[in-house]
Amino acid sequence: MNDVRPSPPAPLATASAAALEALAAEAWLLEPPPPHERKGVLRDEAAFLLDRLLTTVARGHGALEVAIGRGLAALAERDGAMRLGFSGIGDYARERLGIGAGTAQKLARLSRALRDRPLLAEAVRRGEVSARKAESVLPVARGEAQERWVALARSETVRALAAAVRAEAGEAGANEEPWERVSVKLTPGGRAKLDEAMALAGKVVGATAPRWQRLEAICQEFLGAHPVEASSDGGDDGASDSVLRGPVADWLEAAKAGLEAEYGRWAFLGEVAPVEAEMSAELDGGADAMSVDAELRRLAAMRDRWDELVGHLGMLLKMLGLWRDMGFASFGHYCEERLGMATRTVEQRVALERRLHALPALRKAMRERRVSYEQARLVADVADDSSTEDWIRRAEGTTCIALRRELEAEHEAQMCARAELDLRVPRRVGNLLEAAIRAARAAADAWLTPAECLERVAEHFIATWKAAPAERSTPQRRALARDCGLCQVPGCSRAAVHAHHVVYRSRGGGDEPENLASLCAAHHLRGVHGGLVDVRGVAPDRLTWRLGCDRRARTLPH
């Protein structure tokens, strides 16, 4: 990490940003301690100062997300995203606002759910209940029970609230599935077979299916033909190799409950004043798509500033280990209980902040709005001092989804050269892979390495699906294959299902490859034929797109 302190960003012009400017001025005075300085100096004072700043920033960040969620929900319900040239709010948020598609959909879902829960919605708007707590009580906060659950959400910890909801609903809850990393060293031949199986799986489950989903299909196919008993320990008489890193220890839950009681729900840290969500008229139901878009972009620009502060202050608190001094079981425990934010959300911002200290040019590009937050995350993973400017230029000249696909292809090529499988997967997929390895050993009646097992699993999938009758070759199907089964509208993440005639057949256009562009159903039926998408030029790489109702502002080369 560089010793040079990053300069604070230029002040925002709007009066509503005054609180953010005051926090930022104080936060950017703090910097990581140099290597020669003892980290134990003034720990108590540092803990209280960082906690005060970070919790206030987290409340402001949460208030902005509530407002953004309301606008995204409005766009989703009135087909507003398509009026702006996007097939859905996920693509719109990623490309236009720099917000991840999954985050955008989650914010919109919460906003829609709160409409039927007015008491909970008001508590969230006023900042008295965090969005994370609101999501926890949604299944039970209905009708006459709503008032009781809102009161509990105001006073209980996240852990205690989740336990109460589980007890009320009589179910395990809807916690996010943990992800694990799969790592298997393959032979060159085994890697080639796995690549072939992955390509076939893409045809089966869809061109936009991530690699973990393709691996899931491959393992399911093998287990369908070679059933095996479930194993509670992932082993086979001690002979099985674990290809996954272990899950988070179960004792954390007990530790959280103990610390919660021991420290009196951390009352010594003091109360954090709620921050009210900004609900402007542009986010009301009657506003047009262009007005909602303008307001969302304003809010997203403010959110970027809050994100940077969350990353900066979170990095300091984490690297100094101050969450221990405040009586929390882990940094994630602190994020959930004290900040009201998902651990992954804060961890992402901390990881980016670390990289921005090493890559000041990327920080500058973010502040100048040359790259979005989502683009910066992608660039930060691959750039170094010598290549940062090149990567920034590449990011500026393309969409976020295209940049992600380009980086994924490069990563896949590197793994292929190293003849290995290195992949983050949901735990259920990791369990499937473990079961497939045991099934392959049982079918061979011999102990095989994980690499040998995975090769046999891939061979089975190839033998099963390669023999399937091939589809009749048509100009449309050849165009879809040429475009890798992906919608060619800039910024679209969907699979293509139609081959659109750039020059309509009614106007003399033919089935030549250069006149066919692959489109998803939404962009073809509601976009092109709804008058919101226009494409001219020569396929596949000399097309010019005019997207949405504001044609002058949305002209993008593919």
Coordinates of C-alpha atoms in Angstrom, one line a residue:
M1 CA 0.0 0.0 0.0
N2 CA 1.3 3.4 -0.9
D3 CA 2.2 5.8 1.9
V4 CA 0.8 8.7 -0.1
R5 CA -2.5 9.8 1.4
P6 CA -5.3 10.0 -1.3
S7 CA -6.7 13.5 -1.7
P8 CA -10.3 14.0 -0.9
P9 CA -12.7 14.3 -3.8
A10 CA -14.0 17.6 -5.0
P11 CA -17.1 18.9 -3.1
L12 CA -20.5 18.1 -4.4
A13 CA -22.5 21.1 -5.5
T14 CA -25.9 20.2 -4.0
A15 CA -27.0 21.4 -0.6
S16 CA -28.2 17.9 0.3
A17 CA -24.6 16.7 0.2
A18 CA -23.5 19.0 3.1
A19 CA -23.5 16.1 5.6
L20 CA -21.5 14.0 3.3
E21 CA -18.9 16.7 2.8
A22 CA -18.5 17.2 6.5
L23 CA -18.0 13.5 7.0
A24 CA -15.6 13.2 4.1
A25 CA -13.4 16.1 5.3
E26 CA -13.0 14.3 8.6
A27 CA -12.6 10.8 7.2
W28 CA -9.9 11.6 4.7
L29 CA -7.7 13.0 7.5
L30 CA -7.3 9.4 8.6
E31 CA -4.9 7.1 6.9
P32 CA -3.4 3.6 7.4
P33 CA -0.6 3.7 9.9
P34 CA 2.9 3.4 8.4
P35 CA 4.7 0.1 8.9
H36 CA 7.0 1.5 11.6
E37 CA 4.2 2.7 13.8
R38 CA 2.7 0.5 16.4
K39 CA -0.9 -0.4 15.7
G40 CA -1.7 -0.5 19.4
V41 CA -1.3 3.2 19.9
L42 CA -4.5 5.0 20.9
R43 CA -6.6 2.0 20.0
D44 CA -9.6 3.0 22.1
E45 CA -9.7 6.5 20.7
A46 CA -9.3 5.1 17.2
A47 CA -12.1 2.6 17.7
F48 CA -14.6 5.2 18.9
L49 CA -13.7 7.7 16.2
L50 CA -13.8 5.2 13.3
D51 CA -17.0 3.7 14.6
R52 CA -18.7 7.1 14.8
L53 CA -17.7 8.0 11.3
L54 CA -18.4 4.6 9.8
T55 CA -21.8 4.1 11.4
T56 CA -22.9 7.5 10.2
V57 CA -21.7 6.8 6.7
A58 CA -23.5 3.5 6.7
R59 CA -26.8 5.1 7.7
G60 CA -26.4 7.7 4.9
H61 CA -25.5 4.9 2.4
G62 CA -28.6 2.9 3.5
A63 CA -30.9 6.0 3.1
L64 CA -29.7 6.5 -0.4
E65 CA -30.2 2.8 -1.3
V66 CA -33.8 3.0 -0.1
A67 CA -34.5 6.0 -2.4
I68 CA -32.7 4.3 -5.3
G69 CA -34.8 1.1 -4.7
R70 CA -37.9 3.1 -5.0
G71 CA -36.9 4.6 -8.4
L72 CA -35.8 1.2 -9.7
A73 CA -39.1 -0.3 -8.7
A74 CA -40.9 2.5 -10.6
L75 CA -38.8 1.8 -13.7
A76 CA -39.5 -1.9 -13.6
E77 CA -43.2 -1.6 -13.3
R78 CA -43.7 0.9 -16.2
D79 CA -41.3 -0.7 -18.6
G80 CA -39.1 2.3 -18.0
A81 CA -35.9 0.4 -18.4
M82 CA -36.8 -0.5 -22.0
R83 CA -37.7 3.1 -22.6
L84 CA -34.1 3.9 -21.7
G85 CA -32.8 1.1 -24.0
F86 CA -32.3 -1.7 -21.5
S87 CA -34.0 -5.0 -21.2
G88 CA -34.4 -4.8 -17.4
I89 CA -33.4 -2.8 -14.3
G90 CA -30.4 -5.1 -13.7
D91 CA -28.7 -4.1 -17.0
Y92 CA -29.9 -0.5 -16.5
A93 CA -28.4 -0.2 -13.0
R94 CA -25.1 -1.8 -14.0
E95 CA -24.5 0.2 -17.1
R96 CA -26.2 3.5 -16.2
L97 CA -25.7 3.8 -12.4
G98 CA -22.7 1.6 -11.8
I99 CA -24.7 -0.6 -9.4
G100 CA -24.5 -4.4 -9.6
A101 CA -27.5 -6.0 -11.2
G102 CA -28.2 -8.3 -8.2
T103 CA -28.1 -5.3 -5.8
A104 CA -30.5 -3.3 -8.0
Q105 CA -33.0 -6.2 -8.2
K106 CA -32.8 -6.7 -4.5
L107 CA -33.4 -3.0 -3.8
A108 CA -36.4 -2.9 -6.1
R109 CA -37.9 -6.1 -4.6
L110 CA -37.6 -4.5 -1.1
S111 CA -39.3 -1.3 -2.3
R112 CA -42.2 -3.2 -3.8
A113 CA -42.6 -5.4 -0.7
L114 CA -42.7 -2.3 1.6
R115 CA -45.8 -0.9 -0.2
D116 CA -48.0 -3.5 1.5
R117 CA -46.3 -2.8 4.9
P118 CA -46.8 0.9 5.5
L119 CA -45.6 0.9 9.1
L120 CA -42.4 -0.9 8.2
A121 CA -41.9 1.3 5.1
E122 CA -42.1 4.4 7.2
A123 CA -39.6 3.1 9.7
V124 CA -37.2 2.2 6.8
R125 CA -37.7 5.6 5.2
R126 CA -37.0 7.4 8.5
G127 CA -33.8 5.3 9.0
E128 CA -35.1 3.8 12.2
V129 CA -35.0 0.2 10.7
S130 CA -32.2 -0.8 8.3
A131 CA -33.0 -2.4 5.0
R132 CA -31.2 -5.6 6.3
K133 CA -33.6 -5.8 9.2
A134 CA -36.6 -5.0 7.0
E135 CA -35.7 -7.9 4.7
S136 CA -35.5 -10.2 7.7
V137 CA -39.0 -9.4 9.0
L138 CA -40.8 -9.2 5.6
P139 CA -42.2 -12.8 5.9
V140 CA -43.9 -12.1 9.2
A141 CA -44.6 -8.3 9.3
R142 CA -48.1 -8.4 7.9
G143 CA -51.4 -7.1 9.0
E144 CA -51.9 -6.6 12.7
A145 CA -48.5 -8.2 13.5
Q146 CA -46.7 -5.5 11.6
E147 CA -46.6 -3.0 14.5
R148 CA -45.0 -5.6 16.8
W149 CA -42.3 -6.6 14.3
V150 CA -41.5 -3.0 13.5
A151 CA -40.9 -2.4 17.2
L152 CA -38.7 -5.5 17.5
A153 CA -36.7 -4.4 14.4
R154 CA -36.1 -1.0 16.1
S155 CA -34.6 -2.6 19.2
E156 CA -33.3 -6.1 18.5
T157 CA -30.0 -7.1 17.0
V158 CA -29.9 -8.6 13.5
R159 CA -29.0 -12.0 14.9
A160 CA -31.8 -12.0 17.5
L161 CA -34.3 -10.7 15.0
A162 CA -33.5 -13.4 12.5
A163 CA -33.9 -16.1 15.2
A164 CA -37.3 -14.6 16.2
V165 CA -38.4 -14.6 12.6
R166 CA -37.3 -18.3 12.2
A167 CA -39.2 -19.2 15.3
E168 CA -42.4 -17.4 14.1
A169 CA -42.2 -18.8 10.6
G170 CA -41.2 -22.3 11.6
E171 CA -38.5 -22.5 9.0
A172 CA -34.7 -22.3 8.6
G173 CA -34.9 -18.7 7.1
A174 CA -33.7 -17.3 3.9
N175 CA -30.0 -16.7 4.5
E176 CA -27.8 -16.3 1.4
E177 CA -26.2 -19.5 0.4
P178 CA -22.4 -19.4 1.1
W179 CA -20.0 -19.7 -1.8
E180 CA -16.8 -21.8 -1.8
R181 CA -13.8 -22.1 -4.1
V182 CA -13.2 -25.3 -6.2
S183 CA -9.7 -25.9 -7.2
V184 CA -8.6 -29.0 -9.2
K185 CA -5.4 -29.5 -11.1
L186 CA -6.1 -31.3 -14.4
T187 CA -4.1 -32.9 -17.1
P188 CA -4.0 -31.1 -20.5
G189 CA -6.3 -33.8 -21.9
G190 CA -8.7 -33.6 -19.0
R191 CA -8.8 -29.8 -19.3
A192 CA -9.7 -30.1 -23.0
K193 CA -12.5 -32.6 -22.2
L194 CA -13.8 -30.3 -19.4
D195 CA -13.8 -27.4 -21.9
E196 CA -15.8 -29.4 -24.4
A197 CA -18.3 -30.4 -21.7
M198 CA -18.6 -26.8 -20.5
A199 CA -19.4 -25.7 -24.1
L200 CA -22.0 -28.3 -24.5
A201 CA -23.5 -27.4 -21.1
G202 CA -23.8 -23.8 -22.4
K203 CA -26.0 -25.0 -25.2
V204 CA -28.1 -27.0 -22.7
V205 CA -28.6 -24.4 -19.9
G206 CA -28.1 -21.2 -22.0
A207 CA -25.4 -19.1 -23.4
T208 CA -25.4 -16.7 -20.5
A209 CA -25.2 -19.4 -17.8
P210 CA -22.1 -18.9 -15.6
R211 CA -19.5 -21.6 -15.4
W212 CA -20.6 -22.8 -12.0
Q213 CA -24.0 -23.4 -13.4
R214 CA -22.6 -25.4 -16.3
L215 CA -20.5 -27.4 -13.8
E216 CA -23.7 -28.1 -11.8
A217 CA -25.4 -29.5 -15.0
I218 CA -22.4 -31.7 -15.8
C219 CA -22.3 -33.2 -12.3
Q220 CA -26.1 -33.6 -12.2
E221 CA -26.0 -35.6 -15.4
F222 CA -23.3 -37.9 -14.1
L223 CA -25.1 -38.4 -10.8
G224 CA -28.3 -39.2 -12.6
A225 CA -26.6 -42.2 -14.3
H226 CA -24.4 -43.1 -11.3
P227 CA -26.4 -42.4 -8.1
V228 CA -24.4 -42.4 -4.9
E229 CA -25.3 -42.3 -1.2
A230 CA -25.0 -38.8 0.4
S231 CA -22.0 -38.4 2.6
S232 CA -22.2 -36.2 5.7
D233 CA -18.4 -35.6 5.8
G234 CA -17.6 -35.5 2.1
G235 CA -15.4 -38.5 2.5
D236 CA -15.3 -42.1 1.3
D237 CA -13.7 -44.2 4.0
G238 CA -11.2 -41.4 4.4
A239 CA -10.1 -41.7 0.8
S240 CA -11.9 -38.7 -0.6
D241 CA -10.0 -35.5 -1.3
S242 CA -11.8 -32.3 -0.4
V243 CA -11.7 -29.8 -3.3
L244 CA -13.4 -27.1 -1.3
R245 CA -12.3 -24.8 1.5
G246 CA -14.2 -25.3 4.7
P247 CA -17.3 -23.3 5.5
V248 CA -17.6 -20.6 8.2
A249 CA -17.5 -22.3 11.6
D250 CA -20.8 -23.0 13.3
W251 CA -19.6 -21.7 16.6
L252 CA -19.8 -18.1 15.3
E253 CA -23.5 -18.0 16.0
A254 CA -23.0 -18.9 19.6
A255 CA -20.1 -16.4 19.9
K256 CA -22.3 -13.7 18.5
A257 CA -25.1 -14.4 21.0
G258 CA -22.6 -14.4 23.9
L259 CA -20.9 -11.2 22.9
E260 CA -24.3 -9.6 22.4
A261 CA -25.3 -10.4 26.0
E262 CA -21.8 -9.6 27.4
Y263 CA -21.6 -6.1 25.9
G264 CA -25.2 -5.2 26.4
R265 CA -25.8 -4.9 22.6
W266 CA -22.8 -2.6 22.5
A267 CA -24.5 0.2 24.2
F268 CA -21.1 1.7 25.2
L269 CA -20.6 2.6 21.6
G270 CA -23.5 5.0 21.7
E271 CA -26.6 5.4 19.6
V272 CA -26.4 6.2 15.9
A273 CA -28.8 8.9 14.7
P274 CA -31.1 7.6 11.9
V275 CA -30.8 9.2 8.5
E276 CA -34.0 9.8 6.6
A277 CA -34.2 8.6 3.0
E278 CA -34.6 11.3 0.4
M279 CA -37.8 10.7 -1.5
S280 CA -38.0 13.3 -4.3
A281 CA -41.0 13.9 -6.5
E282 CA -39.2 12.4 -9.5
L283 CA -39.4 9.0 -7.9
D284 CA -43.2 9.1 -7.5
G285 CA -45.4 6.8 -9.6
G286 CA -46.4 9.4 -12.1
A287 CA -42.9 10.5 -13.2
D288 CA -41.7 9.6 -16.7
A289 CA -38.7 7.3 -17.3
M290 CA -36.4 10.2 -18.3
S291 CA -37.1 12.1 -15.0
V292 CA -36.7 8.9 -12.9
D293 CA -33.4 8.2 -14.8
A294 CA -32.1 11.7 -14.1
E295 CA -32.9 11.5 -10.4
L296 CA -31.4 8.0 -10.1
R297 CA -28.2 9.1 -11.7
R298 CA -28.0 12.0 -9.2
L299 CA -28.5 9.6 -6.3
A300 CA -26.1 7.1 -7.7
A301 CA -23.4 9.7 -8.0
M302 CA -23.9 10.5 -4.3
R303 CA -23.9 6.8 -3.5
D304 CA -20.5 6.5 -5.2
R305 CA -19.1 9.0 -2.7
W306 CA -20.6 7.1 0.3
D307 CA -19.2 3.9 -1.2
E308 CA -15.7 5.4 -1.2
L309 CA -16.0 6.4 2.4
V310 CA -17.4 3.0 3.5
G311 CA -14.4 1.4 1.8
H312 CA -11.8 3.8 3.3
L313 CA -13.1 3.7 6.8
G314 CA -13.9 0.0 6.7
M315 CA -10.4 -0.7 5.5
L316 CA -8.9 1.2 8.4
L317 CA -11.1 -0.5 11.0
K318 CA -10.5 -4.0 9.5
M319 CA -6.7 -3.7 9.1
L320 CA -6.4 -2.4 12.7
G321 CA -8.7 -5.2 14.0
L322 CA -10.7 -2.7 15.9
W323 CA -13.9 -4.8 15.7
R324 CA -12.3 -7.0 18.3
D325 CA -11.8 -4.1 20.7
M326 CA -15.5 -3.2 20.3
G327 CA -16.6 -6.8 21.2
F328 CA -17.7 -8.3 17.9
A329 CA -17.0 -11.9 16.9
S330 CA -15.7 -11.0 13.4
F331 CA -15.5 -8.1 11.0
G332 CA -18.6 -9.4 9.3
H333 CA -20.5 -9.5 12.7
Y334 CA -19.6 -5.8 13.1
C335 CA -20.8 -5.0 9.6
E336 CA -24.2 -6.7 10.1
E337 CA -25.0 -5.5 13.6
R338 CA -23.4 -2.1 13.8
L339 CA -23.5 -0.9 10.2
G340 CA -26.7 -2.7 9.1
M341 CA -24.9 -3.7 5.9
A342 CA -24.2 -7.1 4.4
T343 CA -20.6 -8.4 5.0
R344 CA -20.0 -8.9 1.3
T345 CA -21.1 -5.4 0.5
V346 CA -18.5 -3.9 2.9
E347 CA -15.8 -6.4 2.0
Q348 CA -16.1 -5.5 -1.7
R349 CA -15.7 -1.8 -0.9
V350 CA -12.7 -2.5 1.4
A351 CA -11.0 -4.7 -1.2
L352 CA -11.5 -2.0 -3.9
E353 CA -10.1 0.7 -1.5
R354 CA -7.0 -1.3 -1.0
R355 CA -6.5 -1.5 -4.7
L356 CA -7.2 2.2 -5.2
H357 CA -4.4 3.0 -2.8
A358 CA -2.1 1.1 -5.1
L359 CA -3.7 2.5 -8.3
P360 CA -4.3 6.2 -7.8
A361 CA -5.0 6.7 -11.5
L362 CA -8.1 4.4 -11.1
R363 CA -9.3 6.4 -8.1
K364 CA -9.0 9.6 -10.2
A365 CA -10.9 8.0 -13.1
M366 CA -13.7 7.0 -10.7
R367 CA -14.0 10.5 -9.3
E368 CA -14.1 12.0 -12.8
R369 CA -16.9 9.5 -13.7
R370 CA -14.8 8.1 -16.5
V371 CA -15.4 4.6 -15.1
S372 CA -18.3 3.4 -12.9
Y373 CA -17.9 1.6 -9.6
E374 CA -18.6 -1.7 -11.2
Q375 CA -16.1 -1.1 -14.0
A376 CA -13.5 0.0 -11.4
R377 CA -14.0 -3.3 -9.5
L378 CA -13.2 -5.2 -12.7
V379 CA -10.2 -3.2 -13.6
A380 CA -8.8 -3.3 -10.0
D381 CA -8.6 -7.1 -10.2
V382 CA -6.3 -7.1 -13.2
A383 CA -4.5 -3.8 -13.5
D384 CA -1.1 -2.8 -12.1
D385 CA 1.0 0.4 -12.1
S386 CA 2.0 0.0 -15.7
S387 CA -1.3 -1.1 -17.2
T388 CA -3.9 1.0 -15.3
E389 CA -4.3 3.7 -17.9
D390 CA -4.7 1.1 -20.7
W391 CA -7.4 -0.7 -18.7
I392 CA -9.2 2.6 -17.9
R393 CA -9.3 3.4 -21.6
R394 CA -10.6 -0.1 -22.4
A395 CA -13.3 0.3 -19.7
E396 CA -14.3 3.8 -21.1
G397 CA -14.8 2.4 -24.6
T398 CA -17.0 -0.5 -23.7
T399 CA -20.0 -1.5 -21.6
C400 CA -19.6 -3.1 -18.2
I401 CA -21.0 -6.5 -19.2
A402 CA -18.7 -6.6 -22.3
L403 CA -15.7 -5.7 -20.1
R404 CA -16.6 -8.5 -17.6
R405 CA -17.0 -11.1 -20.4
E406 CA -13.6 -10.0 -21.8
L407 CA -11.9 -10.5 -18.5
E408 CA -13.6 -13.8 -17.8
A409 CA -12.5 -15.0 -21.2
E410 CA -8.9 -14.0 -20.4
H411 CA -9.1 -15.7 -17.0
E412 CA -10.5 -18.9 -18.6
A413 CA -7.6 -18.9 -21.2
Q414 CA -5.1 -18.6 -18.3
M415 CA -6.7 -21.5 -16.5
C416 CA -6.7 -23.5 -19.7
A417 CA -3.0 -22.9 -20.1
R418 CA -2.4 -24.0 -16.6
A419 CA -4.7 -27.0 -17.0
E420 CA -6.7 -26.4 -13.9
L421 CA -10.2 -25.7 -12.7
D422 CA -10.4 -22.8 -10.3
L423 CA -13.9 -21.6 -9.7
R424 CA -16.1 -20.0 -7.0
V425 CA -19.4 -21.9 -6.7
P426 CA -22.4 -22.0 -4.4
R427 CA -22.0 -24.6 -1.6
R428 CA -24.6 -26.9 -3.2
V429 CA -22.5 -27.1 -6.4
G430 CA -19.5 -27.9 -4.3
N431 CA -21.4 -30.7 -2.7
L432 CA -22.5 -32.0 -6.1
L433 CA -18.9 -32.1 -7.3
E434 CA -17.9 -34.0 -4.1
A435 CA -20.7 -36.5 -4.8
A436 CA -19.7 -36.8 -8.5
I437 CA -16.1 -37.6 -7.5
R438 CA -17.3 -40.3 -5.1
A439 CA -19.7 -41.7 -7.8
A440 CA -16.8 -41.8 -10.3
R441 CA -14.7 -43.8 -7.9
A442 CA -17.6 -46.1 -7.1
A443 CA -18.2 -46.7 -10.8
A444 CA -14.5 -47.4 -11.4
D445 CA -14.3 -49.6 -8.3
A446 CA -10.9 -47.9 -7.7
W447 CA -9.4 -44.9 -6.0
L448 CA -9.0 -42.1 -8.6
T449 CA -7.6 -38.6 -8.2
P450 CA -10.1 -35.7 -8.3
A451 CA -8.6 -34.8 -11.7
E452 CA -9.3 -38.3 -13.1
C453 CA -12.8 -38.3 -11.6
L454 CA -13.6 -34.9 -13.1
E455 CA -12.4 -36.1 -16.5
R456 CA -14.7 -39.1 -16.4
V457 CA -17.6 -36.9 -15.3
A458 CA -16.9 -34.6 -18.3
E459 CA -16.6 -37.6 -20.7
H460 CA -20.0 -38.8 -19.6
F461 CA -21.6 -35.5 -20.3
I462 CA -20.0 -35.3 -23.7
A463 CA -21.2 -38.8 -24.6
T464 CA -24.7 -38.0 -23.5
W465 CA -25.2 -34.7 -25.2
K466 CA -22.9 -34.8 -28.2
A467 CA -25.0 -37.6 -29.6
A468 CA -28.2 -35.5 -29.4
P469 CA -29.7 -34.7 -32.8
A470 CA -28.2 -31.5 -34.2
E471 CA -30.5 -28.6 -35.0
R472 CA -31.0 -27.9 -38.6
S473 CA -28.6 -25.2 -39.8
T474 CA -30.4 -22.0 -40.8
P475 CA -29.1 -18.5 -41.4
Q476 CA -30.7 -17.4 -38.1
R477 CA -29.0 -20.2 -36.1
R478 CA -25.7 -19.6 -37.8
A479 CA -26.0 -15.9 -36.8
L480 CA -26.8 -16.9 -33.2
A481 CA -23.7 -19.2 -33.1
R482 CA -21.5 -16.5 -34.6
D483 CA -22.6 -14.1 -31.8
C484 CA -22.0 -16.8 -29.1
G485 CA -25.7 -16.9 -28.3
L486 CA -25.6 -13.4 -26.7
C487 CA -27.8 -10.4 -27.3
Q488 CA -25.7 -7.8 -29.3
V489 CA -27.4 -4.7 -27.9
P490 CA -24.7 -2.8 -25.9
G491 CA -25.1 -3.4 -22.2
C492 CA -27.4 -6.3 -22.5
S493 CA -26.6 -9.4 -20.4
R494 CA -29.4 -11.7 -21.8
A495 CA -29.1 -14.7 -24.1
A496 CA -30.1 -14.1 -27.8
V497 CA -33.1 -16.0 -29.1
H498 CA -33.9 -14.1 -32.3
A499 CA -31.9 -13.1 -35.3
H500 CA -33.1 -9.7 -36.3
H501 CA -32.9 -8.4 -39.9
V502 CA -31.0 -5.1 -39.8
V503 CA -32.6 -4.1 -43.1
Y504 CA -36.2 -5.5 -42.8
R505 CA -37.2 -8.1 -45.2
S506 CA -40.1 -6.0 -46.2
R507 CA -37.6 -3.4 -47.3
G508 CA -35.5 -5.8 -49.3
G509 CA -33.2 -7.2 -46.6
G510 CA -32.0 -10.8 -46.9
D511 CA -30.7 -13.6 -44.7
E512 CA -27.0 -12.7 -45.4
P513 CA -24.9 -12.9 -42.2
E514 CA -24.1 -9.2 -42.3
N515 CA -27.8 -8.4 -42.2
L516 CA -28.6 -10.6 -39.1
A517 CA -28.0 -9.4 -35.5
S518 CA -28.7 -11.6 -32.5
L519 CA -31.2 -10.1 -30.0
C520 CA -32.9 -11.2 -26.8
A521 CA -36.7 -11.4 -26.9
A522 CA -37.1 -8.2 -24.9
H523 CA -34.9 -6.1 -27.2
H524 CA -36.4 -7.6 -30.3
L525 CA -40.1 -7.6 -29.5
R526 CA -40.5 -4.6 -27.2
G527 CA -37.4 -2.7 -28.3
V528 CA -37.1 -2.9 -32.0
H529 CA -40.7 -3.5 -32.9
G530 CA -41.8 -1.1 -30.1
G531 CA -39.9 1.7 -31.7
L532 CA -37.4 2.0 -28.8
V533 CA -34.4 0.4 -30.4
D534 CA -32.9 1.1 -33.8
V535 CA -29.9 -0.6 -35.4
R536 CA -28.0 0.3 -38.6
G537 CA -24.8 -0.9 -40.2
V538 CA -23.2 -4.3 -40.9
A539 CA -23.2 -7.2 -38.5
P540 CA -21.5 -8.3 -36.4
D541 CA -19.0 -5.6 -35.6
R542 CA -20.0 -2.5 -37.5
L543 CA -23.4 -1.9 -36.0
T544 CA -24.6 1.4 -34.6
W545 CA -27.4 1.4 -32.0
R546 CA -29.8 4.1 -31.0
L547 CA -31.4 3.0 -27.7
G548 CA -34.4 4.4 -25.7
C549 CA -36.6 7.4 -26.1
D550 CA -33.7 9.9 -25.8
R551 CA -32.0 8.9 -29.1
R552 CA -29.5 11.7 -29.2
A553 CA -28.1 10.7 -25.8
R554 CA -28.1 7.0 -26.4
T555 CA -26.1 6.4 -29.6
L556 CA -23.6 3.7 -28.9
P557 CA -21.3 1.8 -31.3
H558 CA -21.2 -1.9 -30.6

